[in-house]
XYZ file of C-alpha atoms in Angstrom:
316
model
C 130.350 131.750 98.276
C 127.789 132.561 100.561
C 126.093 135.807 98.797
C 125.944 133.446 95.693
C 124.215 130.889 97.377
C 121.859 133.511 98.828
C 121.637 135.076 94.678
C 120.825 131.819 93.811
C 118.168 131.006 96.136
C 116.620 134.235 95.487
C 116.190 133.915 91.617
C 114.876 130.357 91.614
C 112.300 131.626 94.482
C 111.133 134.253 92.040
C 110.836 132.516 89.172
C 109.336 129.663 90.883
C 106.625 131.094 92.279
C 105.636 133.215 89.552
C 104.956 130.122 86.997
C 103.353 128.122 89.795
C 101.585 130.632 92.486
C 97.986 129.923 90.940
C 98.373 126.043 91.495
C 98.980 126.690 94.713
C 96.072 129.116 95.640
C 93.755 126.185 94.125
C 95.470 124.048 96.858
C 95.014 126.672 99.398
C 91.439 126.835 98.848
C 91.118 122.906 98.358
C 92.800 122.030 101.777
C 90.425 124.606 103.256
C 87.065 123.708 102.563
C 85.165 121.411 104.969
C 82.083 119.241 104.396
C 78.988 121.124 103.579
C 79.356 124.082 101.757
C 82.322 122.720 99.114
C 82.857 125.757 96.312
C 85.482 123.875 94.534
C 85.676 120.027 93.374
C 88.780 119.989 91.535
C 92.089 122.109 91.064
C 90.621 122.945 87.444
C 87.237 124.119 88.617
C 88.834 126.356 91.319
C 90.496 127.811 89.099
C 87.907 128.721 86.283
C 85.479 129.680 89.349
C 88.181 132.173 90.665
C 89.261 133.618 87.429
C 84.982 133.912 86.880
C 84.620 135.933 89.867
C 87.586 137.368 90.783
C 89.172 137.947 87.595
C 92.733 136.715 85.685
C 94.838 138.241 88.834
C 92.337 136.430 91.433
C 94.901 134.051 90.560
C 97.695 135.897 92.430
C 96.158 136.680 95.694
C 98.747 136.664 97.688
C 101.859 136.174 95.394
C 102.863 139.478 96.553
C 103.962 138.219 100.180
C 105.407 134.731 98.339
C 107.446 137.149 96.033
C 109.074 139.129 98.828
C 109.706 136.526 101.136
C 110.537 133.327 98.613
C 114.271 135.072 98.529
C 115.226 134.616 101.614
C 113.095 131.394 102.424
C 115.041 129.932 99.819
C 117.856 131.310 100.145
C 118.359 129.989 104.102
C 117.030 126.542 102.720
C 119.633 126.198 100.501
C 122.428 127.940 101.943
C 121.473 126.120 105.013
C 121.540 122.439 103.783
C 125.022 123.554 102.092
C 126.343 124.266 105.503
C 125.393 121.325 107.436
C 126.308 118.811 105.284
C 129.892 120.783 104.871
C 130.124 120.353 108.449
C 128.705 116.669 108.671
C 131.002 115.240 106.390
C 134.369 113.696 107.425
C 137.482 114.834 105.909
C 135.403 115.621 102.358
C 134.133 111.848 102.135
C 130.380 110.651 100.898
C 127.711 111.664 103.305
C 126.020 108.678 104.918
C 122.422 108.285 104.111
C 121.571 109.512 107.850
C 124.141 112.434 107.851
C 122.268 114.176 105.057
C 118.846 113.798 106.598
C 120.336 115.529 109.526
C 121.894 118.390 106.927
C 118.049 118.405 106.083
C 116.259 118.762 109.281
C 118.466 121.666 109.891
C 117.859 123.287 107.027
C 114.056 122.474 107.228
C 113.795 123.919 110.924
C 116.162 127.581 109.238
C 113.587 127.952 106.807
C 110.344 128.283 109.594
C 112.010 131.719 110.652
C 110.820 133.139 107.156
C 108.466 130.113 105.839
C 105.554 130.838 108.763
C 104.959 133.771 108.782
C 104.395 133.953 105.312
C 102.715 131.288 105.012
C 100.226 132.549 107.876
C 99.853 135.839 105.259
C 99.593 134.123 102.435
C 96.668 131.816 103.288
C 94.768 134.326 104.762
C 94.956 136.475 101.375
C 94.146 133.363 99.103
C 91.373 132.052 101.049
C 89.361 135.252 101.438
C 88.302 135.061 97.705
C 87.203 131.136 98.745
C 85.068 132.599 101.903
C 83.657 135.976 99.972
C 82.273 133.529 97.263
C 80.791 131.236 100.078
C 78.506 133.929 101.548
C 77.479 135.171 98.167
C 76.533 131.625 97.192
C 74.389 131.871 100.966
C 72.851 134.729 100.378
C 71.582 133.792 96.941
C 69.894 130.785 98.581
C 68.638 132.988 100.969
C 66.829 134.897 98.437
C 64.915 131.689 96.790
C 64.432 130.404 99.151
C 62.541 133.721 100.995
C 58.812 133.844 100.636
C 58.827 137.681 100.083
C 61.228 139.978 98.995
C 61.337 142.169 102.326
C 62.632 139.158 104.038
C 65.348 138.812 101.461
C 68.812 138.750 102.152
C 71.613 141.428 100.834
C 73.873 139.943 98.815
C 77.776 139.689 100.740
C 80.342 142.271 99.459
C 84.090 140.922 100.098
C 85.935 143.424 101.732
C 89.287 142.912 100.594
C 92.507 143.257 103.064
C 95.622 143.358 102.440
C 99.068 141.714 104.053
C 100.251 145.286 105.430
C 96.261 145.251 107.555
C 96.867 141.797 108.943
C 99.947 141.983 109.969
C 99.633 145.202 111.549
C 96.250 144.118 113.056
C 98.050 140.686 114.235
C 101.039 142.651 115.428
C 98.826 145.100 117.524
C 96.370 142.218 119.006
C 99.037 139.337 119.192
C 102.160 141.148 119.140
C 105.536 138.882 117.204
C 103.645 135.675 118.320
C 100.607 136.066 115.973
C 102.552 136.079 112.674
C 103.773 132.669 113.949
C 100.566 130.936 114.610
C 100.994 127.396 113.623
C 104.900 127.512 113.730
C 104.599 123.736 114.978
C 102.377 122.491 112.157
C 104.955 124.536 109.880
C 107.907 122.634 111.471
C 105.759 119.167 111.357
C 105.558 119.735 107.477
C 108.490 121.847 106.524
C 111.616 119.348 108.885
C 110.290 115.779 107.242
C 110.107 117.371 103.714
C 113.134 118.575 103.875
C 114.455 115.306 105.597
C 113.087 113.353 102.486
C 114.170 115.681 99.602
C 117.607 116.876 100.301
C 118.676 113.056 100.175
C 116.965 112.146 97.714
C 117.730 114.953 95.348
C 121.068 114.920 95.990
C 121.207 110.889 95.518
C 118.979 110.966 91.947
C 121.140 114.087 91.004
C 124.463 112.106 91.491
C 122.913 108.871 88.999
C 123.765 111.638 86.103
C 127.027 112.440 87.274
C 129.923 110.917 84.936
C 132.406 112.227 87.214
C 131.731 112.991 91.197
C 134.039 115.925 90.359
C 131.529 117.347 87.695
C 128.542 119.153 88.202
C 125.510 116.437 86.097
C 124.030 118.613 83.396
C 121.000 120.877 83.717
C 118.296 118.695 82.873
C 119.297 115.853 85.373
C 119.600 118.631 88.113
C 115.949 119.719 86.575
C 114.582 116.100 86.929
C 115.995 115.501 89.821
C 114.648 118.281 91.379
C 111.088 117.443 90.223
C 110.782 113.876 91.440
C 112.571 114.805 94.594
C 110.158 117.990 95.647
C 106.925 116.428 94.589
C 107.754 113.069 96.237
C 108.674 114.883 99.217
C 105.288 116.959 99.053
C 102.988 114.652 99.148
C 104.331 112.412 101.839
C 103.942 115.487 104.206
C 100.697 116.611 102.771
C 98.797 115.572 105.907
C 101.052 118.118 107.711
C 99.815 120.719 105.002
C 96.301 120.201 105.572
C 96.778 120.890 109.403
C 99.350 123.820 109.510
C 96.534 125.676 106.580
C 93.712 124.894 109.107
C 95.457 126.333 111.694
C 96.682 129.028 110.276
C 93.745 130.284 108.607
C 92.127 132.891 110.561
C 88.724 133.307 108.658
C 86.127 130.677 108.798
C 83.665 129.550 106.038
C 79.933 128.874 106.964
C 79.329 126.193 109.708
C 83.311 125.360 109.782
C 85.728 124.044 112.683
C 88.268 125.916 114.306
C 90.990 124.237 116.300
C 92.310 124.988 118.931
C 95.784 122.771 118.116
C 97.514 120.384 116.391
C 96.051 117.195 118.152
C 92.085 118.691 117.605
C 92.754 119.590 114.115
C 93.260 115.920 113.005
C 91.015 114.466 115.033
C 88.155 116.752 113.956
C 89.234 116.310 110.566
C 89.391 112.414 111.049
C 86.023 112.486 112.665
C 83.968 114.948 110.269
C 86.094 114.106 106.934
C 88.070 110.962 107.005
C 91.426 110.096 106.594
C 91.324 110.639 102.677
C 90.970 114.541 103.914
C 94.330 114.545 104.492
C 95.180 114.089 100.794
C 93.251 117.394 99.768
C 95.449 119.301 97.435
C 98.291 116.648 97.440
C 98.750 117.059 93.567
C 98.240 120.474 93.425
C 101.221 120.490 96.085
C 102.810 117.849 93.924
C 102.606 120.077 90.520
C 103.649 123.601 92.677
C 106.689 121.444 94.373
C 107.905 120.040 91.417
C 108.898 122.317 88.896
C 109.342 125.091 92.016
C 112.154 123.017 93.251
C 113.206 121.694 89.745
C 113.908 125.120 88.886
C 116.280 126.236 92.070
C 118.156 123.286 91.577
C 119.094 124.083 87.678
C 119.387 127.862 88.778
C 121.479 127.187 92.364
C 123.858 124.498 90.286
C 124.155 126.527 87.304
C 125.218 129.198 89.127
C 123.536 132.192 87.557
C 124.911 134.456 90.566
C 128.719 133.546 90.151
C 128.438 134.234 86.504
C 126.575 137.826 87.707
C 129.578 138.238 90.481
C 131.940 137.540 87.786
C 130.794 139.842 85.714
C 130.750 143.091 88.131
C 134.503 143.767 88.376
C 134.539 143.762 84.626
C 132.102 146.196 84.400
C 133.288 148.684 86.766
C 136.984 147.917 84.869
């Protein structure tokens, strides 16, 4: 039923993002910086540096938004792949190959509704920590760098923000249209992932199937779910780089801005090199993963039918 699908959806979100939000602040912060002043050189390093100078929950910038908004992101992603490949099959019969990358796409382009705009929050919340650190590191240079101590500069102090002041502040200057800056970088990534992992999940998923009538056990859906997302991830990492670019509204010292879609690769071709559009493709690859390993084994287990089950009984 549809409100288990959406139950479903919802818990895997949750406990998704809660095991793997810090990975994924490491890749925010990866993807962002640009040659010249780099803070981080590996997902390990950015992540001792933040939990040095921001603390154990530096971690979690930002997992607030994720949490609220990774139940119904996920919930549309799933439900919606559910319904299109109900109504692209014939007569109950296998899916083609093509049919369920269409079932994908669709779901893909549901998801943006909820996926951009907080993604647009997000990044602006895990980044700032990236950018506070950047200016400190400045003005520290500053100072030994300064022949006398009058001429010396004051060391940065991050002011911190949170989602509620940027959305309001985007809502007032922008109005509906600013929480959906980058919406086509977010559609460039989110329509070929989903295009790529849908099939291929539900293909690897069927190899442990003994009977097509019989859901495969746990850890296949687990597995499968794994391979599929982080596969899927990194062959649209390139659209990840650009669609954090663009969506980040703060700039580091002597950074780009772009003004679109076309600009942002070719500045980042010119300036860093195709290899830049790898940055943060494992630490994409180890969030996907087990993110989408666990809503598979949650959404075919069925934790929400079992809770649906169960509420009759306990008003009886």
């Amino acid at each position: 039923s549809l409100p288990a699908k959406l139950i479903n959806g919802g818990i895997a979100g949750l406990i998704g993002v809660t095991c793997v939000f810090p990975i994924d602040l490491a890749k925010t912060r990866l993807q962002n910086q640009q040659n010249g002043q780099r803070m981080y050189t590996s997902m390990s390093d950015c992540l001792i540096k933040t939990i040095r100078s921001e603390g154990y929950f530096g971690m979690y910038r930002g997992a607030a938004v994720n949490l609220t908004l990774v139940t119904p992101e996920k919930a549309i992603k799933l439900a919606a792949n559910d319904f299109f490949r109900h109504h692209l099959s014939k007569d109950g019969k296998k899916l083609t190959l093509l049919r369920e990358m269409l079932a994908g796409c669709g779901a893909g382009t549901c998801q943006v509704i909820v996926t951009t705009p907080m993604e647009m929050l997000k990044i602006q919340l895990q980044d700032a920590g990236r950018i506070a650190a950047q200016k400190k590191l400045m003005a520290a240079q500053a100072q030994l760098s300064s022949s006398s101590a009058a001429g010396a500069a004051e060391p940065a102090v991050e002011t911190r923000t949170t989602a509620t002041q940027i959305t309001r502040e985007l809502l007032r200057s922008k109005g509906i249209a600013g929480l959906y800056k980058g919406l086509g970088a977010t559609l460039l990534r989110d329509v070929p992932f989903s295009i790529v992992y849908f099939p291929l999940f539900a293909n690897l998923n069927k190899l442990g199937q003994k009977d097509p009538n019989v859901k495969a056990p746990f850890y296949v859906s687990f597995l499968s779910g794994c391979v599929a997302g982080s596969t899927a991830a990194v062959a649209v990492n390139p659209c990840d780089v650009i669609k954090t670019r663009l969506q980040s509204l703060q700039r580091g010292v002597n950074e780009d801005t772009y003004s679109g879609i076309l600009d942002c690769t070719k500045k980042i071709l010119k300036k860093e090199g195709p290899m830049a559009f790898l940055k943060g493709a494992y630490c994409r690859a180890l969030v996907i993963a087990p993110l989408f390993g666990i809503a598979q084994v949650v959404y075919f287990i069925g934790i929400a039918e079992f809770l649906l089950d169960m509420l009759p009984k306990h008003r009886a």
